[in-house]
Amino acid sequence: MSERFFPDGMPQPLADQIHLPWWEAAAEHRLVVQRCTECGRTRIPPAPLCASCGSHDSDWQEVSGRGEVFTYTTVHRPIAADQEVPFVIAVIALEDSGGLRMISNLVDVAPEDVEIGMPVEVVWEDMSEDLAVPRFRPASP
Ligand SMILES: [Zn+2]
Protein backbone atom coordinates (compact mmCIF):
# COMPACT_ATOMS: atom_id res chain seq x y z
CA MET A 1 0.00 0.00 0.00
CA SER A 2 1.10 3.55 -0.67
CA GLU A 3 1.55 6.39 1.78
CA ARG A 4 -1.81 7.63 3.00
CA PHE A 5 -2.79 11.30 2.90
CA PHE A 6 -6.53 11.14 3.65
CA PRO A 7 -8.62 9.00 6.03
CA ASP A 8 -10.71 5.98 5.00
CA GLY A 9 -13.86 8.00 5.59
CA MET A 10 -13.25 10.22 2.56
CA PRO A 11 -16.09 10.03 0.03
CA GLN A 12 -15.34 7.27 -2.51
CA PRO A 13 -15.67 7.81 -6.27
CA LEU A 14 -18.40 5.98 -8.14
CA ALA A 15 -17.20 4.27 -11.31
CA ASP A 16 -19.82 3.89 -14.02
CA GLN A 17 -19.32 2.40 -17.50
CA ILE A 18 -17.79 5.66 -18.80
CA HIS A 19 -15.38 6.20 -15.89
CA LEU A 20 -14.43 2.59 -15.07
CA PRO A 21 -11.44 2.36 -17.50
CA TRP A 22 -10.01 5.52 -15.94
CA TRP A 23 -10.26 4.06 -12.43
CA GLU A 24 -8.85 0.71 -13.61
CA ALA A 25 -5.78 2.54 -14.96
CA ALA A 26 -5.54 4.49 -11.71
CA ALA A 27 -5.56 1.24 -9.73
CA GLU A 28 -2.40 0.36 -11.70
CA HIS A 29 -0.97 3.83 -10.90
CA ARG A 30 -1.30 4.96 -14.51
CA LEU A 31 -2.72 8.43 -15.15
CA VAL A 32 -4.65 8.42 -18.41
CA VAL A 33 -6.77 10.86 -20.37
CA GLN A 34 -9.47 9.95 -22.83
CA ARG A 35 -8.60 10.74 -26.46
CA CYS A 36 -11.02 11.03 -29.36
CA THR A 37 -9.88 8.64 -32.10
CA GLU A 38 -11.60 10.79 -34.76
CA CYS A 39 -10.11 14.25 -34.08
CA GLY A 40 -7.48 13.54 -31.39
CA ARG A 41 -8.90 15.91 -28.79
CA THR A 42 -8.26 14.77 -25.23
CA ARG A 43 -10.67 15.07 -22.32
CA ILE A 44 -10.90 14.53 -18.60
CA PRO A 45 -13.10 13.56 -16.88
CA PRO A 46 -14.18 10.82 -19.30
CA ALA A 47 -17.31 11.46 -21.34
CA PRO A 48 -19.35 9.32 -23.76
CA LEU A 49 -18.71 11.58 -26.75
CA CYS A 50 -16.25 14.17 -28.00
CA ALA A 51 -17.27 17.79 -27.36
CA SER A 52 -15.25 18.82 -30.40
CA CYS A 53 -16.49 16.49 -33.15
CA GLY A 54 -19.27 14.44 -31.53
CA SER A 55 -17.58 11.08 -32.11
CA HIS A 56 -18.31 8.23 -29.69
CA ASP A 57 -14.95 6.59 -30.47
CA SER A 58 -12.09 7.07 -28.05
CA ASP A 59 -9.08 5.44 -26.48
CA TRP A 60 -6.85 6.13 -23.48
CA GLN A 61 -3.58 8.02 -23.55
CA GLU A 62 -1.19 7.64 -20.65
CA VAL A 63 0.32 10.94 -19.46
CA SER A 64 3.41 11.58 -17.35
CA GLY A 65 1.57 12.83 -14.28
CA ARG A 66 3.65 15.98 -14.30
CA GLY A 67 2.21 19.45 -14.55
CA GLU A 68 1.83 22.68 -12.67
CA VAL A 69 -0.60 24.31 -10.27
CA PHE A 70 -3.09 26.32 -12.33
CA THR A 71 -5.03 27.50 -9.28
CA TYR A 72 -5.83 26.22 -5.80
CA THR A 73 -7.78 26.76 -2.62
CA THR A 74 -7.04 25.91 0.99
CA VAL A 75 -9.82 24.11 2.89
CA HIS A 76 -10.09 24.66 6.63
CA ARG A 77 -13.08 22.42 7.41
CA PRO A 78 -12.84 18.61 7.26
CA ILE A 79 -15.17 16.67 4.98
CA ALA A 80 -14.49 13.31 6.63
CA ALA A 81 -13.91 12.12 10.18
CA ASP A 82 -10.25 12.18 11.23
CA GLN A 83 -9.31 14.42 8.31
CA GLU A 84 -6.48 16.82 9.03
CA VAL A 85 -6.98 20.45 8.06
CA PRO A 86 -6.07 22.63 6.35
CA PHE A 87 -5.69 20.77 3.07
CA VAL A 88 -5.30 22.00 -0.49
CA ILE A 89 -7.54 21.38 -3.51
CA ALA A 90 -5.84 22.38 -6.76
CA VAL A 91 -6.46 22.54 -10.47
CA ILE A 92 -3.46 20.91 -12.12
CA ALA A 93 -2.47 21.80 -15.69
CA LEU A 94 -1.23 18.43 -16.97
CA GLU A 95 1.72 18.40 -19.34
CA ASP A 96 1.57 16.15 -22.44
CA SER A 97 -2.22 15.92 -22.15
CA GLY A 98 -3.38 18.24 -24.91
CA GLY A 99 -3.85 21.14 -22.48
CA LEU A 100 -6.07 19.39 -19.93
CA ARG A 101 -6.52 20.40 -16.32
CA MET A 102 -7.70 18.15 -13.52
CA ILE A 103 -8.81 18.78 -9.96
CA SER A 104 -6.99 16.97 -7.19
CA ASN A 105 -5.28 17.53 -3.86
CA LEU A 106 -1.79 18.80 -3.18
CA VAL A 107 0.07 16.78 -0.56
CA ASP A 108 3.55 16.88 0.96
CA VAL A 109 3.48 20.69 0.94
CA ALA A 110 2.30 23.25 3.49
CA PRO A 111 -0.65 25.28 2.16
CA GLU A 112 1.28 28.53 2.68
CA ASP A 113 4.06 27.23 0.40
CA VAL A 114 1.77 26.49 -2.57
CA GLU A 115 2.18 28.83 -5.54
CA ILE A 116 0.42 29.12 -8.88
CA GLY A 117 2.76 27.74 -11.53
CA MET A 118 4.47 25.38 -9.05
CA PRO A 119 5.70 22.23 -10.84
CA VAL A 120 3.98 19.12 -9.46
CA GLU A 121 3.91 15.38 -10.07
CA VAL A 122 1.34 12.72 -9.39
CA VAL A 123 1.57 10.58 -6.29
CA TRP A 124 -0.82 7.67 -5.91
CA GLU A 125 -2.79 7.04 -2.74
CA ASP A 126 -4.12 3.50 -2.45
CA MET A 127 -7.43 3.93 -0.65
CA SER A 128 -8.15 0.19 -0.86
CA GLU A 129 -6.98 -2.89 -2.77
CA ASP A 130 -8.65 -1.74 -6.00
CA LEU A 131 -8.96 2.02 -5.55
CA ALA A 132 -6.03 4.39 -6.07
CA VAL A 133 -6.56 8.15 -6.14
CA PRO A 134 -4.10 10.51 -7.82
CA ARG A 135 -2.85 13.36 -5.63
CA PHE A 136 -0.08 15.79 -6.57
CA ARG A 137 3.04 16.93 -4.74
CA PRO A 138 5.84 19.35 -5.57
CA ALA A 139 7.85 17.87 -8.43
CA SER A 140 11.23 16.39 -7.69
CA PRO A 141 13.96 18.26 -9.60
ZN1 LIG B 1 -13.35 14.33 -31.58
PDB file of C-alpha atoms and ligand atoms in Angstrom:
ATOM      1  CA  MET A   1       0.000   0.000   0.000  1.00  0.00           C
ATOM      2  CA  SER A   2       1.099   3.553  -0.666  1.00  0.00           C
ATOM      3  CA  GLU A   3       1.554   6.387   1.778  1.00  0.00           C
ATOM      4  CA  ARG A   4      -1.814   7.634   2.997  1.00  0.00           C
ATOM      5  CA  PHE A   5      -2.793  11.298   2.905  1.00  0.00           C
ATOM      6  CA  PHE A   6      -6.526  11.142   3.654  1.00  0.00           C
ATOM      7  CA  PRO A   7      -8.619   8.995   6.029  1.00  0.00           C
ATOM      8  CA  ASP A   8     -10.709   5.982   4.998  1.00  0.00           C
ATOM      9  CA  GLY A   9     -13.860   8.005   5.592  1.00  0.00           C
ATOM     10  CA  MET A  10     -13.255  10.216   2.560  1.00  0.00           C
ATOM     11  CA  PRO A  11     -16.087  10.027   0.026  1.00  0.00           C
ATOM     12  CA  GLN A  12     -15.342   7.272  -2.508  1.00  0.00           C
ATOM     13  CA  PRO A  13     -15.665   7.811  -6.268  1.00  0.00           C
ATOM     14  CA  LEU A  14     -18.398   5.979  -8.139  1.00  0.00           C
ATOM     15  CA  ALA A  15     -17.205   4.271 -11.315  1.00  0.00           C
ATOM     16  CA  ASP A  16     -19.823   3.886 -14.015  1.00  0.00           C
ATOM     17  CA  GLN A  17     -19.318   2.399 -17.497  1.00  0.00           C
ATOM     18  CA  ILE A  18     -17.793   5.655 -18.797  1.00  0.00           C
ATOM     19  CA  HIS A  19     -15.378   6.197 -15.889  1.00  0.00           C
ATOM     20  CA  LEU A  20     -14.434   2.593 -15.070  1.00  0.00           C
ATOM     21  CA  PRO A  21     -11.442   2.363 -17.496  1.00  0.00           C
ATOM     22  CA  TRP A  22     -10.006   5.521 -15.941  1.00  0.00           C
ATOM     23  CA  TRP A  23     -10.262   4.056 -12.426  1.00  0.00           C
ATOM     24  CA  GLU A  24      -8.853   0.710 -13.608  1.00  0.00           C
ATOM     25  CA  ALA A  25      -5.777   2.540 -14.963  1.00  0.00           C
ATOM     26  CA  ALA A  26      -5.538   4.493 -11.711  1.00  0.00           C
ATOM     27  CA  ALA A  27      -5.563   1.241  -9.734  1.00  0.00           C
ATOM     28  CA  GLU A  28      -2.397   0.364 -11.702  1.00  0.00           C
ATOM     29  CA  HIS A  29      -0.973   3.833 -10.903  1.00  0.00           C
ATOM     30  CA  ARG A  30      -1.298   4.962 -14.509  1.00  0.00           C
ATOM     31  CA  LEU A  31      -2.717   8.431 -15.147  1.00  0.00           C
ATOM     32  CA  VAL A  32      -4.649   8.422 -18.408  1.00  0.00           C
ATOM     33  CA  VAL A  33      -6.768  10.859 -20.369  1.00  0.00           C
ATOM     34  CA  GLN A  34      -9.468   9.949 -22.833  1.00  0.00           C
ATOM     35  CA  ARG A  35      -8.597  10.737 -26.458  1.00  0.00           C
ATOM     36  CA  CYS A  36     -11.022  11.029 -29.364  1.00  0.00           C
ATOM     37  CA  THR A  37      -9.877   8.635 -32.098  1.00  0.00           C
ATOM     38  CA  GLU A  38     -11.602  10.795 -34.755  1.00  0.00           C
ATOM     39  CA  CYS A  39     -10.109  14.249 -34.079  1.00  0.00           C
ATOM     40  CA  GLY A  40      -7.483  13.541 -31.391  1.00  0.00           C
ATOM     41  CA  ARG A  41      -8.903  15.910 -28.794  1.00  0.00           C
ATOM     42  CA  THR A  42      -8.264  14.774 -25.233  1.00  0.00           C
ATOM     43  CA  ARG A  43     -10.667  15.066 -22.321  1.00  0.00           C
ATOM     44  CA  ILE A  44     -10.899  14.528 -18.603  1.00  0.00           C
ATOM     45  CA  PRO A  45     -13.098  13.558 -16.877  1.00  0.00           C
ATOM     46  CA  PRO A  46     -14.180  10.824 -19.296  1.00  0.00           C
ATOM     47  CA  ALA A  47     -17.312  11.458 -21.340  1.00  0.00           C
ATOM     48  CA  PRO A  48     -19.348   9.321 -23.757  1.00  0.00           C
ATOM     49  CA  LEU A  49     -18.713  11.582 -26.747  1.00  0.00           C
ATOM     50  CA  CYS A  50     -16.250  14.165 -28.003  1.00  0.00           C
ATOM     51  CA  ALA A  51     -17.272  17.788 -27.357  1.00  0.00           C
ATOM     52  CA  SER A  52     -15.250  18.824 -30.398  1.00  0.00           C
ATOM     53  CA  CYS A  53     -16.488  16.489 -33.153  1.00  0.00           C
ATOM     54  CA  GLY A  54     -19.270  14.441 -31.533  1.00  0.00           C
ATOM     55  CA  SER A  55     -17.580  11.083 -32.107  1.00  0.00           C
ATOM     56  CA  HIS A  56     -18.312   8.233 -29.693  1.00  0.00           C
ATOM     57  CA  ASP A  57     -14.948   6.590 -30.473  1.00  0.00           C
ATOM     58  CA  SER A  58     -12.088   7.075 -28.047  1.00  0.00           C
ATOM     59  CA  ASP A  59      -9.081   5.443 -26.476  1.00  0.00           C
ATOM     60  CA  TRP A  60      -6.849   6.133 -23.480  1.00  0.00           C
ATOM     61  CA  GLN A  61      -3.577   8.020 -23.548  1.00  0.00           C
ATOM     62  CA  GLU A  62      -1.186   7.644 -20.651  1.00  0.00           C
ATOM     63  CA  VAL A  63       0.324  10.935 -19.457  1.00  0.00           C
ATOM     64  CA  SER A  64       3.411  11.582 -17.354  1.00  0.00           C
ATOM     65  CA  GLY A  65       1.572  12.828 -14.278  1.00  0.00           C
ATOM     66  CA  ARG A  66       3.653  15.975 -14.301  1.00  0.00           C
ATOM     67  CA  GLY A  67       2.206  19.451 -14.548  1.00  0.00           C
ATOM     68  CA  GLU A  68       1.832  22.678 -12.666  1.00  0.00           C
ATOM     69  CA  VAL A  69      -0.595  24.312 -10.269  1.00  0.00           C
ATOM     70  CA  PHE A  70      -3.093  26.319 -12.334  1.00  0.00           C
ATOM     71  CA  THR A  71      -5.030  27.501  -9.275  1.00  0.00           C
ATOM     72  CA  TYR A  72      -5.831  26.223  -5.798  1.00  0.00           C
ATOM     73  CA  THR A  73      -7.776  26.762  -2.616  1.00  0.00           C
ATOM     74  CA  THR A  74      -7.042  25.905   0.991  1.00  0.00           C
ATOM     75  CA  VAL A  75      -9.822  24.113   2.885  1.00  0.00           C
ATOM     76  CA  HIS A  76     -10.086  24.664   6.632  1.00  0.00           C
ATOM     77  CA  ARG A  77     -13.081  22.416   7.411  1.00  0.00           C
ATOM     78  CA  PRO A  78     -12.835  18.608   7.264  1.00  0.00           C
ATOM     79  CA  ILE A  79     -15.172  16.667   4.980  1.00  0.00           C
ATOM     80  CA  ALA A  80     -14.488  13.307   6.635  1.00  0.00           C
ATOM     81  CA  ALA A  81     -13.906  12.123  10.177  1.00  0.00           C
ATOM     82  CA  ASP A  82     -10.254  12.176  11.231  1.00  0.00           C
ATOM     83  CA  GLN A  83      -9.306  14.421   8.315  1.00  0.00           C
ATOM     84  CA  GLU A  84      -6.482  16.816   9.027  1.00  0.00           C
ATOM     85  CA  VAL A  85      -6.975  20.453   8.058  1.00  0.00           C
ATOM     86  CA  PRO A  86      -6.071  22.625   6.355  1.00  0.00           C
ATOM     87  CA  PHE A  87      -5.689  20.766   3.070  1.00  0.00           C
ATOM     88  CA  VAL A  88      -5.301  22.001  -0.492  1.00  0.00           C
ATOM     89  CA  ILE A  89      -7.538  21.385  -3.510  1.00  0.00           C
ATOM     90  CA  ALA A  90      -5.843  22.384  -6.759  1.00  0.00           C
ATOM     91  CA  VAL A  91      -6.465  22.538 -10.468  1.00  0.00           C
ATOM     92  CA  ILE A  92      -3.464  20.911 -12.121  1.00  0.00           C
ATOM     93  CA  ALA A  93      -2.473  21.801 -15.688  1.00  0.00           C
ATOM     94  CA  LEU A  94      -1.232  18.434 -16.975  1.00  0.00           C
ATOM     95  CA  GLU A  95       1.722  18.402 -19.343  1.00  0.00           C
ATOM     96  CA  ASP A  96       1.567  16.147 -22.445  1.00  0.00           C
ATOM     97  CA  SER A  97      -2.216  15.923 -22.152  1.00  0.00           C
ATOM     98  CA  GLY A  98      -3.384  18.241 -24.909  1.00  0.00           C
ATOM     99  CA  GLY A  99      -3.851  21.142 -22.484  1.00  0.00           C
ATOM    100  CA  LEU A 100      -6.066  19.390 -19.935  1.00  0.00           C
ATOM    101  CA  ARG A 101      -6.522  20.404 -16.325  1.00  0.00           C
ATOM    102  CA  MET A 102      -7.696  18.154 -13.525  1.00  0.00           C
ATOM    103  CA  ILE A 103      -8.809  18.780  -9.960  1.00  0.00           C
ATOM    104  CA  SER A 104      -6.992  16.968  -7.190  1.00  0.00           C
ATOM    105  CA  ASN A 105      -5.282  17.530  -3.863  1.00  0.00           C
ATOM    106  CA  LEU A 106      -1.792  18.799  -3.181  1.00  0.00           C
ATOM    107  CA  VAL A 107       0.074  16.784  -0.555  1.00  0.00           C
ATOM    108  CA  ASP A 108       3.553  16.880   0.956  1.00  0.00           C
ATOM    109  CA  VAL A 109       3.482  20.688   0.941  1.00  0.00           C
ATOM    110  CA  ALA A 110       2.299  23.250   3.488  1.00  0.00           C
ATOM    111  CA  PRO A 111      -0.652  25.281   2.162  1.00  0.00           C
ATOM    112  CA  GLU A 112       1.279  28.528   2.680  1.00  0.00           C
ATOM    113  CA  ASP A 113       4.057  27.230   0.403  1.00  0.00           C
ATOM    114  CA  VAL A 114       1.769  26.495  -2.574  1.00  0.00           C
ATOM    115  CA  GLU A 115       2.179  28.827  -5.542  1.00  0.00           C
ATOM    116  CA  ILE A 116       0.423  29.123  -8.879  1.00  0.00           C
ATOM    117  CA  GLY A 117       2.760  27.735 -11.530  1.00  0.00           C
ATOM    118  CA  MET A 118       4.466  25.383  -9.048  1.00  0.00           C
ATOM    119  CA  PRO A 119       5.702  22.232 -10.839  1.00  0.00           C
ATOM    120  CA  VAL A 120       3.978  19.122  -9.463  1.00  0.00           C
ATOM    121  CA  GLU A 121       3.914  15.383 -10.068  1.00  0.00           C
ATOM    122  CA  VAL A 122       1.335  12.724  -9.392  1.00  0.00           C
ATOM    123  CA  VAL A 123       1.571  10.577  -6.293  1.00  0.00           C
ATOM    124  CA  TRP A 124      -0.824   7.667  -5.912  1.00  0.00           C
ATOM    125  CA  GLU A 125      -2.788   7.042  -2.744  1.00  0.00           C
ATOM    126  CA  ASP A 126      -4.120   3.496  -2.451  1.00  0.00           C
ATOM    127  CA  MET A 127      -7.429   3.933  -0.647  1.00  0.00           C
ATOM    128  CA  SER A 128      -8.154   0.186  -0.859  1.00  0.00           C
ATOM    129  CA  GLU A 129      -6.980  -2.886  -2.770  1.00  0.00           C
ATOM    130  CA  ASP A 130      -8.646  -1.745  -6.004  1.00  0.00           C
ATOM    131  CA  LEU A 131      -8.957   2.016  -5.551  1.00  0.00           C
ATOM    132  CA  ALA A 132      -6.032   4.390  -6.071  1.00  0.00           C
ATOM    133  CA  VAL A 133      -6.556   8.147  -6.136  1.00  0.00           C
ATOM    134  CA  PRO A 134      -4.102  10.512  -7.816  1.00  0.00           C
ATOM    135  CA  ARG A 135      -2.850  13.355  -5.635  1.00  0.00           C
ATOM    136  CA  PHE A 136      -0.079  15.787  -6.566  1.00  0.00           C
ATOM    137  CA  ARG A 137       3.038  16.931  -4.739  1.00  0.00           C
ATOM    138  CA  PRO A 138       5.837  19.350  -5.569  1.00  0.00           C
ATOM    139  CA  ALA A 139       7.853  17.869  -8.435  1.00  0.00           C
ATOM    140  CA  SER A 140      11.227  16.389  -7.693  1.00  0.00           C
ATOM    141  CA  PRO A 141      13.958  18.257  -9.598  1.00  0.00           C
TER     142      PRO A 141
HETATM  143 ZN    ZN B   1     -13.354  14.335 -31.583  1.00  0.00          ZN
END
